[in-house]
PDB file of C-alpha atoms in Angstrom:
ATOM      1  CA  UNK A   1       9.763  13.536 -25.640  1.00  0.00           C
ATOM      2  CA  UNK A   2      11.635  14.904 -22.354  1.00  0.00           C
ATOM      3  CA  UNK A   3       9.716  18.647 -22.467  1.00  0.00           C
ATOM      4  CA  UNK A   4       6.460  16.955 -21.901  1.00  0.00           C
ATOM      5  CA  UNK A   5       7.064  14.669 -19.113  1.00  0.00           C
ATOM      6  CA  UNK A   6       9.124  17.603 -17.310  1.00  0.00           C
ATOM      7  CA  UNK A   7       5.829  19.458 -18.185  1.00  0.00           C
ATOM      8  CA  UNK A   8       3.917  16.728 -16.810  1.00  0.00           C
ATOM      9  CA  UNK A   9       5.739  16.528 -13.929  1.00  0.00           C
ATOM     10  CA  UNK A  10       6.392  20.236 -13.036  1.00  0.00           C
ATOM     11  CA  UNK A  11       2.316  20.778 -13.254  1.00  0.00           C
ATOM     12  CA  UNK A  12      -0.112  21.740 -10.613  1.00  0.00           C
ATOM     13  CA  UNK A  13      -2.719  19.218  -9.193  1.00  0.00           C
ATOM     14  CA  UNK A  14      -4.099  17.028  -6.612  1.00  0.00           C
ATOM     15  CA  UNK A  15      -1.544  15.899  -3.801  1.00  0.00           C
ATOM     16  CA  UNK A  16      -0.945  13.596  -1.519  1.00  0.00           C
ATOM     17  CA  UNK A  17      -1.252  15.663   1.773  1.00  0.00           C
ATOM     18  CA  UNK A  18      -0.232  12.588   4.493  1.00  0.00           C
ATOM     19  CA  UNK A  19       3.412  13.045   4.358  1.00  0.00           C
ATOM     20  CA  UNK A  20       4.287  11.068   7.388  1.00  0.00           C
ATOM     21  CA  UNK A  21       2.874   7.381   6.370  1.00  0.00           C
ATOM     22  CA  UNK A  22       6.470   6.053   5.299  1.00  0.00           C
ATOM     23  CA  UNK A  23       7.454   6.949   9.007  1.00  0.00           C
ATOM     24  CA  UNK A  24       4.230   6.197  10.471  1.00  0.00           C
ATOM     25  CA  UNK A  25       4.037   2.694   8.415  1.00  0.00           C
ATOM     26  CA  UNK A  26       7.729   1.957   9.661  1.00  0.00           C
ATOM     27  CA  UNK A  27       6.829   2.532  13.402  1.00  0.00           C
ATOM     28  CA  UNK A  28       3.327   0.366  13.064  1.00  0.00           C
ATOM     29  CA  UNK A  29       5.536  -2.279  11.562  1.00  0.00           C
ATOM     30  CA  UNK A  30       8.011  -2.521  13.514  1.00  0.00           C
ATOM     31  CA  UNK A  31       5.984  -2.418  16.689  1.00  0.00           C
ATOM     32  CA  UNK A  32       3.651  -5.810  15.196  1.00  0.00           C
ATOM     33  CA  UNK A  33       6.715  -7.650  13.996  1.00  0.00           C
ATOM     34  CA  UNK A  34       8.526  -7.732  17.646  1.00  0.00           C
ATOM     35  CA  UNK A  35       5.421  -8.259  19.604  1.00  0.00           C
ATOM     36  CA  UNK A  36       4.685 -11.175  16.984  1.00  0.00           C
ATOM     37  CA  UNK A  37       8.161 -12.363  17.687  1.00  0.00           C
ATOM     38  CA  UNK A  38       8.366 -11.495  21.397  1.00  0.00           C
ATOM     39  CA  UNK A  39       4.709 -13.549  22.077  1.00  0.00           C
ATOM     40  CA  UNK A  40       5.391 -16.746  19.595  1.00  0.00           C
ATOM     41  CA  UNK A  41       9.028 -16.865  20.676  1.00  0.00           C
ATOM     42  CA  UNK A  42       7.374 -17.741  24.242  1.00  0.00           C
ATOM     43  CA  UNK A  43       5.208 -20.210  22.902  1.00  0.00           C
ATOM     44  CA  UNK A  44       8.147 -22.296  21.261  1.00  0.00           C
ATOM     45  CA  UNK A  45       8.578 -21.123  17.601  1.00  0.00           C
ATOM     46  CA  UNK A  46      12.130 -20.628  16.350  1.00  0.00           C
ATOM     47  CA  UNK A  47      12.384 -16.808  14.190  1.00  0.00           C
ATOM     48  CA  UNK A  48      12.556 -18.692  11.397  1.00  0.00           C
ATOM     49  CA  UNK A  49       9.226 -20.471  11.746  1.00  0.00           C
ATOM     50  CA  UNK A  50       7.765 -16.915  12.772  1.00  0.00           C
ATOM     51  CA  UNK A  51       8.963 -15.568   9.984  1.00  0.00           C
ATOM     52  CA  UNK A  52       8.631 -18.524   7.205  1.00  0.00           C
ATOM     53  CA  UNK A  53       5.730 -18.943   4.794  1.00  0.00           C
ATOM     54  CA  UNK A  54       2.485 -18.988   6.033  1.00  0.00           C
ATOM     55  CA  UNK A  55       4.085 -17.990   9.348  1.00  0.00           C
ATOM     56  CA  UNK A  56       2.606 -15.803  12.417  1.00  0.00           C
ATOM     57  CA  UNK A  57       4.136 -12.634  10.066  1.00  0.00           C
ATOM     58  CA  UNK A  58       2.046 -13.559   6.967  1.00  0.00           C
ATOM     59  CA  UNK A  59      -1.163 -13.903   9.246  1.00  0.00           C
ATOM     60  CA  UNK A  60      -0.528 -10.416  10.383  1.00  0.00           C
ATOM     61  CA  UNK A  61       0.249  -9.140   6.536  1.00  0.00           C
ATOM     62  CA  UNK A  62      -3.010 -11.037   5.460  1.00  0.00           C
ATOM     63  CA  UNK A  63      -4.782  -9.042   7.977  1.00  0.00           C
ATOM     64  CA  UNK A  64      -3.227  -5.403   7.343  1.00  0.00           C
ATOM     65  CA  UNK A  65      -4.529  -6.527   3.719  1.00  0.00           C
ATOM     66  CA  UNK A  66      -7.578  -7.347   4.541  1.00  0.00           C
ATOM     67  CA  UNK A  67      -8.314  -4.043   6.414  1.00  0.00           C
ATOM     68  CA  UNK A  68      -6.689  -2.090   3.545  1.00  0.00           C
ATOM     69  CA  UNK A  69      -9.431  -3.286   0.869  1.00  0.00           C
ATOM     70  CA  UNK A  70     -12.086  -2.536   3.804  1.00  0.00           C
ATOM     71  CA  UNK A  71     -11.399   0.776   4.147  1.00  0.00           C
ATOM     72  CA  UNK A  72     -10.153   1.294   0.350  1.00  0.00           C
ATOM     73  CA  UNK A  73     -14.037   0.275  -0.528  1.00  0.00           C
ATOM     74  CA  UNK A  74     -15.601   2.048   1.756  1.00  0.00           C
ATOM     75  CA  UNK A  75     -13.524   5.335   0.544  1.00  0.00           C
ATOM     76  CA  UNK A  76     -14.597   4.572  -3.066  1.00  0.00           C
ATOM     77  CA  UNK A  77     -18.012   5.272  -1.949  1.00  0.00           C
ATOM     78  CA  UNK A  78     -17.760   8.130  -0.249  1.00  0.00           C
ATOM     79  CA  UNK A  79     -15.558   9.801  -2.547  1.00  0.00           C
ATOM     80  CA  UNK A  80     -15.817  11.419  -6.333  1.00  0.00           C
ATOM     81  CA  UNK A  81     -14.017  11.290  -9.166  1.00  0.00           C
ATOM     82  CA  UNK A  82      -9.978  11.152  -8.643  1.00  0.00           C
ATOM     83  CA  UNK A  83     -10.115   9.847  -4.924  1.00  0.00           C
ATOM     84  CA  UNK A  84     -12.991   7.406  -5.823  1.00  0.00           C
ATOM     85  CA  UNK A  85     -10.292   6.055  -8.395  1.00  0.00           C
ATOM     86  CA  UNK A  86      -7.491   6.013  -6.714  1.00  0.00           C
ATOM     87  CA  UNK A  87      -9.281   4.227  -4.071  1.00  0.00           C
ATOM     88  CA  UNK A  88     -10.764   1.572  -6.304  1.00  0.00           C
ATOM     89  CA  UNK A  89      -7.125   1.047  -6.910  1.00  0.00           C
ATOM     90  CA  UNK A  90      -5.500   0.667  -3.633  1.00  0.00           C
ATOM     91  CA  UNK A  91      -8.385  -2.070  -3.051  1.00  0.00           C
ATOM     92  CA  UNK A  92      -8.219  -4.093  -6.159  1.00  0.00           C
ATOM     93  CA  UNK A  93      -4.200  -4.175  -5.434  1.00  0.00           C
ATOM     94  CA  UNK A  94      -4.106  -5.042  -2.013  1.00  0.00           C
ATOM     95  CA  UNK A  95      -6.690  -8.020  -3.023  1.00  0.00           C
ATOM     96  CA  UNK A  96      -3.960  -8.769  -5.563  1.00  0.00           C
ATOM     97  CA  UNK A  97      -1.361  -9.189  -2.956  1.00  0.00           C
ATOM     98  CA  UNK A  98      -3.970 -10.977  -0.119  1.00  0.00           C
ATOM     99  CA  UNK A  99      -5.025 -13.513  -2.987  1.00  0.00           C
ATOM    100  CA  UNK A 100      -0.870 -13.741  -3.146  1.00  0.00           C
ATOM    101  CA  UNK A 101      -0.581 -14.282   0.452  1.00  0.00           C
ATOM    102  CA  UNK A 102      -3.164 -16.436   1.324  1.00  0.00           C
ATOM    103  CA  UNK A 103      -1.935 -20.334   1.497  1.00  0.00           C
ATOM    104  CA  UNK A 104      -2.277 -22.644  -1.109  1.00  0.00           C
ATOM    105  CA  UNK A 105      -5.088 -25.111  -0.296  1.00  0.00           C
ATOM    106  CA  UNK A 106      -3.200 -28.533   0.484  1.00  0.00           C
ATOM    107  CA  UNK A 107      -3.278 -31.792   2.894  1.00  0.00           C
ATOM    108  CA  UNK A 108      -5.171 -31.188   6.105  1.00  0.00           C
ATOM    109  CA  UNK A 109      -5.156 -27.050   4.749  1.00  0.00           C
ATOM    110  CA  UNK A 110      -8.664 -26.547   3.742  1.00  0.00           C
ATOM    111  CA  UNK A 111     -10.240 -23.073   5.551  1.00  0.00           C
ATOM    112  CA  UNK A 112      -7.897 -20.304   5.041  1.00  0.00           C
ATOM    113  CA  UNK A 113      -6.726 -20.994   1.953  1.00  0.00           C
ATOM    114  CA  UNK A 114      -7.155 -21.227  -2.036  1.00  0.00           C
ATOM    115  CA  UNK A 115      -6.774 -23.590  -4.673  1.00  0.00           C
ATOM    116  CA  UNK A 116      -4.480 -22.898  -7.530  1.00  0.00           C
ATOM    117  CA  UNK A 117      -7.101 -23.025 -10.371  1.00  0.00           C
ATOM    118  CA  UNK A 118      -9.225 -20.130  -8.580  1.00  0.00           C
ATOM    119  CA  UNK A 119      -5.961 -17.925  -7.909  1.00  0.00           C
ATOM    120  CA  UNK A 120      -4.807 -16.849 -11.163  1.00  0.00           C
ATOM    121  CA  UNK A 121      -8.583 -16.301 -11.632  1.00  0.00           C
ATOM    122  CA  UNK A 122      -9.265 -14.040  -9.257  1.00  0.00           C
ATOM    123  CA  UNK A 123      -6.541 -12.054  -8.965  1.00  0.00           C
ATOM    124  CA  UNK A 124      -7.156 -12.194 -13.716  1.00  0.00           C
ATOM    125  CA  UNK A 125     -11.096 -10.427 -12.013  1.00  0.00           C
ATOM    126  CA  UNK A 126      -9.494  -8.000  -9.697  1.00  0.00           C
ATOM    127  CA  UNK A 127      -7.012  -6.835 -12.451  1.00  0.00           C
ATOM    128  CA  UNK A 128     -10.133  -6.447 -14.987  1.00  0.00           C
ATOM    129  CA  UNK A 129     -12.325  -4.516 -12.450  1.00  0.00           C
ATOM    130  CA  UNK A 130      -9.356  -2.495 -12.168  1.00  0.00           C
ATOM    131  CA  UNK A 131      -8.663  -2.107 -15.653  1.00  0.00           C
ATOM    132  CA  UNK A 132     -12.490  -1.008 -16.447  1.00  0.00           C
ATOM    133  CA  UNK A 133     -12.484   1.271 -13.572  1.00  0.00           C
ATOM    134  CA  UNK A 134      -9.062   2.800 -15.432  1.00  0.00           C
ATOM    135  CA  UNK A 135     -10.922   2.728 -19.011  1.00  0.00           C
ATOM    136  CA  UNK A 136     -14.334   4.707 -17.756  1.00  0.00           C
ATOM    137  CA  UNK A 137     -12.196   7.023 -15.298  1.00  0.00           C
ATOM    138  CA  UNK A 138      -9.977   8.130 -18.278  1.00  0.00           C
ATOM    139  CA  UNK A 139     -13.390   8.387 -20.686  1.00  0.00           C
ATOM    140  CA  UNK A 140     -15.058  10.326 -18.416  1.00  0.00           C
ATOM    141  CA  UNK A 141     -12.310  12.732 -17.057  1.00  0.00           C
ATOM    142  CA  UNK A 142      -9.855  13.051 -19.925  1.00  0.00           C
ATOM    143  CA  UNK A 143      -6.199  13.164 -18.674  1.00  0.00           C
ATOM    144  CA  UNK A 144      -7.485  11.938 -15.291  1.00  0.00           C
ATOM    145  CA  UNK A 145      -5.148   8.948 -15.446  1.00  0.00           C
ATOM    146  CA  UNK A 146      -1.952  11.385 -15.647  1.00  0.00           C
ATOM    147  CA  UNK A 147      -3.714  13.397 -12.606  1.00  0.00           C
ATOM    148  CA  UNK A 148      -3.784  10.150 -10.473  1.00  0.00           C
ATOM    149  CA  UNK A 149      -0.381   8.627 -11.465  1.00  0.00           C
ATOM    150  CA  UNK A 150       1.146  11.910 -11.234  1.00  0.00           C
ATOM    151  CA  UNK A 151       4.434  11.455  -8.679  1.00  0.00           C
ATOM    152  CA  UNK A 152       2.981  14.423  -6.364  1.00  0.00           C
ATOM    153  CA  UNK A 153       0.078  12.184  -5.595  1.00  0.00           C
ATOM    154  CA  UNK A 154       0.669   8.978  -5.978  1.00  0.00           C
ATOM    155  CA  UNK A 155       4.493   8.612  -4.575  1.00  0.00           C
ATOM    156  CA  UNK A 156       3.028   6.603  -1.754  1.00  0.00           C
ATOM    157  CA  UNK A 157       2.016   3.820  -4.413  1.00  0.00           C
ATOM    158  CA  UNK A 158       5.938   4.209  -5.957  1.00  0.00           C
ATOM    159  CA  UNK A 159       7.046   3.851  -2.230  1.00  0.00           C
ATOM    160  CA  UNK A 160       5.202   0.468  -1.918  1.00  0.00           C
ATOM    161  CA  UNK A 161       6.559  -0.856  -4.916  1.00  0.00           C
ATOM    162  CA  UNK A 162      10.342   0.150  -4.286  1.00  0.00           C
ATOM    163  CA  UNK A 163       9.762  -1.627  -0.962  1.00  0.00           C
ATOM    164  CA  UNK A 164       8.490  -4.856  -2.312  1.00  0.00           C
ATOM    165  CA  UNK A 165      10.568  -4.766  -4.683  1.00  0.00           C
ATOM    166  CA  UNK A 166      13.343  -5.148  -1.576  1.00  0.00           C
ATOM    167  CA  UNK A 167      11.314  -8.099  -0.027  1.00  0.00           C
ATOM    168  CA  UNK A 168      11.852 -10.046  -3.408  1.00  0.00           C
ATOM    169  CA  UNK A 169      15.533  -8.955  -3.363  1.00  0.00           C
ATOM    170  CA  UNK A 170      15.417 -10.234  -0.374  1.00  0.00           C
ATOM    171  CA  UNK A 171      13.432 -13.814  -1.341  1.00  0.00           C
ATOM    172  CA  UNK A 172      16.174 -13.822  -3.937  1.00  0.00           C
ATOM    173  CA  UNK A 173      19.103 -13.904  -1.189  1.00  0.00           C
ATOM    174  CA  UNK A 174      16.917 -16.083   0.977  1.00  0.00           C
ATOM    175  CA  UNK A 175      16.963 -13.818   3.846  1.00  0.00           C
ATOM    176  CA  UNK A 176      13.439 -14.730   5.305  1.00  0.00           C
ATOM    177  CA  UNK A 177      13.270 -12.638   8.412  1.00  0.00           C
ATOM    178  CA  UNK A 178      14.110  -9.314   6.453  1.00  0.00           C
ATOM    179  CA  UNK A 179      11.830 -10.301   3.577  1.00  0.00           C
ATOM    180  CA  UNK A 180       8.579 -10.439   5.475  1.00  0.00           C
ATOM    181  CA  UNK A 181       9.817  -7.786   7.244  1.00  0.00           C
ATOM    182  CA  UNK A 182      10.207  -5.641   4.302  1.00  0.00           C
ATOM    183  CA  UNK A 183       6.633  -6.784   2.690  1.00  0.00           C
ATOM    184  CA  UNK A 184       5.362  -5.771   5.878  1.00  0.00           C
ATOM    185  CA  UNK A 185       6.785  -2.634   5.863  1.00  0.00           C
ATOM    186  CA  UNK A 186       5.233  -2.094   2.456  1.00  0.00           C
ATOM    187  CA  UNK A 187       1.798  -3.571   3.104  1.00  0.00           C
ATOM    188  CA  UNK A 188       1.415  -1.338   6.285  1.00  0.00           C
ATOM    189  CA  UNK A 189       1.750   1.888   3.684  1.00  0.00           C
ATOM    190  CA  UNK A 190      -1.555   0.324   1.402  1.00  0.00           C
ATOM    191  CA  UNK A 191      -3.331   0.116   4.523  1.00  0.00           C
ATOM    192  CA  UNK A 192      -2.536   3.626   6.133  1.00  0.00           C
ATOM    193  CA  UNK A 193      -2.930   5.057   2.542  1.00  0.00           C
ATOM    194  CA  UNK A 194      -6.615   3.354   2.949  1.00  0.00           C
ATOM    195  CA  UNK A 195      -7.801   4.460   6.019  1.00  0.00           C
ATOM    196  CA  UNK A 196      -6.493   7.757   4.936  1.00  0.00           C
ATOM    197  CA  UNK A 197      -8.561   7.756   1.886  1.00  0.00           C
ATOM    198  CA  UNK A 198     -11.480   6.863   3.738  1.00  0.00           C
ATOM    199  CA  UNK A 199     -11.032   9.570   6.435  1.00  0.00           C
ATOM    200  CA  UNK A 200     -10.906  12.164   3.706  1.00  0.00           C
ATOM    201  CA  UNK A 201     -13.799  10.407   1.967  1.00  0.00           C
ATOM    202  CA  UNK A 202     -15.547  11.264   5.475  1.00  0.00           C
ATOM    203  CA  UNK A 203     -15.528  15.289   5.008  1.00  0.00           C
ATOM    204  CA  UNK A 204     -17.157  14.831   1.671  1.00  0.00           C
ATOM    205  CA  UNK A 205     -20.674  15.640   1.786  1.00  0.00           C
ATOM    206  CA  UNK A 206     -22.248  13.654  -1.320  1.00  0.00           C
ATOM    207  CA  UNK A 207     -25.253  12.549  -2.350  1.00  0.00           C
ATOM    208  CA  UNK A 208     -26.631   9.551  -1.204  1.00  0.00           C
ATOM    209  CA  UNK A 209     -25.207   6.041  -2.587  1.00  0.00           C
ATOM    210  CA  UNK A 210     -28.485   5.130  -4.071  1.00  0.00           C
ATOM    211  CA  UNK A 211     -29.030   8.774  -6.045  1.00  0.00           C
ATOM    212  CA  UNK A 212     -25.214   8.485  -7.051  1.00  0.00           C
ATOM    213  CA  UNK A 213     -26.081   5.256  -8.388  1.00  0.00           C
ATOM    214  CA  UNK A 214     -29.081   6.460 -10.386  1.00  0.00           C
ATOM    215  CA  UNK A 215     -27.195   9.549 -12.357  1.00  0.00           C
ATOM    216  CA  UNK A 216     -24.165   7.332 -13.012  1.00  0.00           C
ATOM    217  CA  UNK A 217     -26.890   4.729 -14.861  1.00  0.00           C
ATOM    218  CA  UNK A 218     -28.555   8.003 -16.352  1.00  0.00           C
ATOM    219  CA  UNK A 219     -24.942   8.937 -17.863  1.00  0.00           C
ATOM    220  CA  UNK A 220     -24.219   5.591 -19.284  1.00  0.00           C
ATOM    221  CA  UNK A 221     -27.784   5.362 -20.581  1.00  0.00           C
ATOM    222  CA  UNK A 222     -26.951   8.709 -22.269  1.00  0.00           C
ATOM    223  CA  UNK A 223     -23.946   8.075 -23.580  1.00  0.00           C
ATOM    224  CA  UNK A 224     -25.387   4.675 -25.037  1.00  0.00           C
ATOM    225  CA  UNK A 225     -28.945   6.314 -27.060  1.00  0.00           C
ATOM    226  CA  UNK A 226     -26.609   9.178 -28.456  1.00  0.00           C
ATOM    227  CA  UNK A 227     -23.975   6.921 -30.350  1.00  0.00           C
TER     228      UNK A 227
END
């Protein structure tokens, strides 16, 4: 059982070439969290109310969310293959986590918000569309899966978790201003992992969309009249 994992591990493959988005993340962070404090400090808000549920801080982590399934999405469709996967990931789990974030419709709450019977359904959708995106990437590309959760490429993924797992640490202790500041930390590595996704997905030179669209439907077509 251990010689194939070290096999796993120790084999060549695709890697995750921006080594500096844990530092870069940290710095971006950082920089929004003071000049959310410094700003709504002036206007009257104690750090606590800055920092508490559906605070200035969760508007900001919303947003960073938001941005990261933009760019994810528009990476998916400019990529192939392994980075076209790995982006359909990042976007169906940062809509996981904005779904998470966003405020619970209640009261005089009614425009940024959601009610809990369409939560658990959407965020049930998300993890489906992921979950078929995970089923026809491994049909297609045997041992693909293994290639994209390999530790070489996907350690910014493990980095996001190990950091959220702080925040709830964190939530656990009730220490609110370094929770959010934690889940910040980690949402601000989904989005730069995003945007660089969908700057790589810029120096591929693919097909169009549209004739992409036709030879993936020829393929499943295919696959369909021959079984």
């Amino acid at each position: 059982m251990l010689m194939p994992i070290l096999t796993w591990l120790r084999s060549s493959g695709p890697t995750w070439h921006y080594k500096r988005i844990w530092l870069d993340a940290l710095i971006i962070t950082l920089c929004l969290n003071v000049l959310a404090w410094m700003i709504f400090s002036k206007m009257g808000m104690s750090t606590h109310d800055i920092f508490n549920e559906d605070g200035p801080i969760e508007d900001i982590q919303s947003a960073s969310l938001a941005i990261t399934a933009l760019f994810a999405v528009m990476a998916a469709l400019g990529t192939r293959i392994l980075a076209r996967f790995v982006a359909i990931a990042t976007a169906c789990i940062s809509i996981v986590f904005f779904m998470r974030e966003m405020p619970i419709c209640r009261g005089s709450m009614t425009v940024f918000c959601v009610s809990k019977t369409w939560l658990p359904i959407i965020i049930g959708l998300v993890a489906l569309v992921l979950l078929l995106a995970t089923i026809v990437f491994e049909y297609r590309h045997r041992g693909g899966v293994l290639r994209a959760i390999h530790p070489r490429l996907s350690w910014p993924l493990a980095l996001v978790a190990a950091v959220l797992g702080c925040s709830q640490l964190a939530e656990h202790f009730d220490i609110v201003v370094m929770e959010e500041s934690i889940e910040s930390y980690g949402f601000m590595i989904l989005t730069l992992s995003s945007v660089w996704l969908f700057r790589f997905s810029r120096t591929q030179h693919l097909p169009p969309l549209r004739t992409r669209a036709k030879a993936s439907l020829h393929k499943v077509k295919h696959v369909f009249l021959h079984h």
